[in-house]
Structures are given as C-alpha cells and as structure tokens.
Short mmCIF file of C-alpha atoms in Angstrom, two decimals:
data_model
loop_
_atom_site.label_atom_id
_atom_site.label_comp_id
_atom_site.label_asym_id
_atom_site.label_seq_id
_atom_site.Cartn_x
_atom_site.Cartn_y
_atom_site.Cartn_z
CA UNK G 1 31.37 -0.84 -33.87
CA UNK G 2 30.80 -4.03 -35.79
CA UNK G 3 29.66 -5.83 -32.64
CA UNK G 4 26.05 -5.10 -33.53
CA UNK G 5 26.31 -6.86 -36.89
CA UNK G 6 28.29 -9.73 -35.36
CA UNK G 7 25.62 -10.30 -32.73
CA UNK G 8 23.03 -11.19 -35.37
CA UNK G 9 25.33 -13.84 -36.90
CA UNK G 10 26.38 -15.30 -33.57
CA UNK G 11 23.62 -17.14 -31.62
CA UNK G 12 25.43 -16.28 -28.36
CA UNK G 13 25.01 -12.54 -28.92
CA UNK G 14 21.62 -13.06 -30.59
CA UNK G 15 19.96 -12.60 -27.18
CA UNK G 16 21.48 -9.16 -26.83
CA UNK G 17 20.77 -8.24 -30.47
CA UNK G 18 17.36 -9.90 -30.48
CA UNK G 19 15.84 -6.43 -30.49
CA UNK G 20 17.72 -5.55 -33.70
CA UNK G 21 16.80 -8.77 -35.50
#
C-alpha cells in the first residue's frame, strides 16, 4: 500500500505516520 508513503507527505496523515517519520 502506498498509504504509508502518502502519510509522510500529507500533514493530515502525518499524525498517523509520525512513528515512521
């Protein structure tokens, strides 16, 4: 799924992917 990579670019999903970044 590309949702993980998209979460880092989008500030809205940044909270969910904050652990990845």
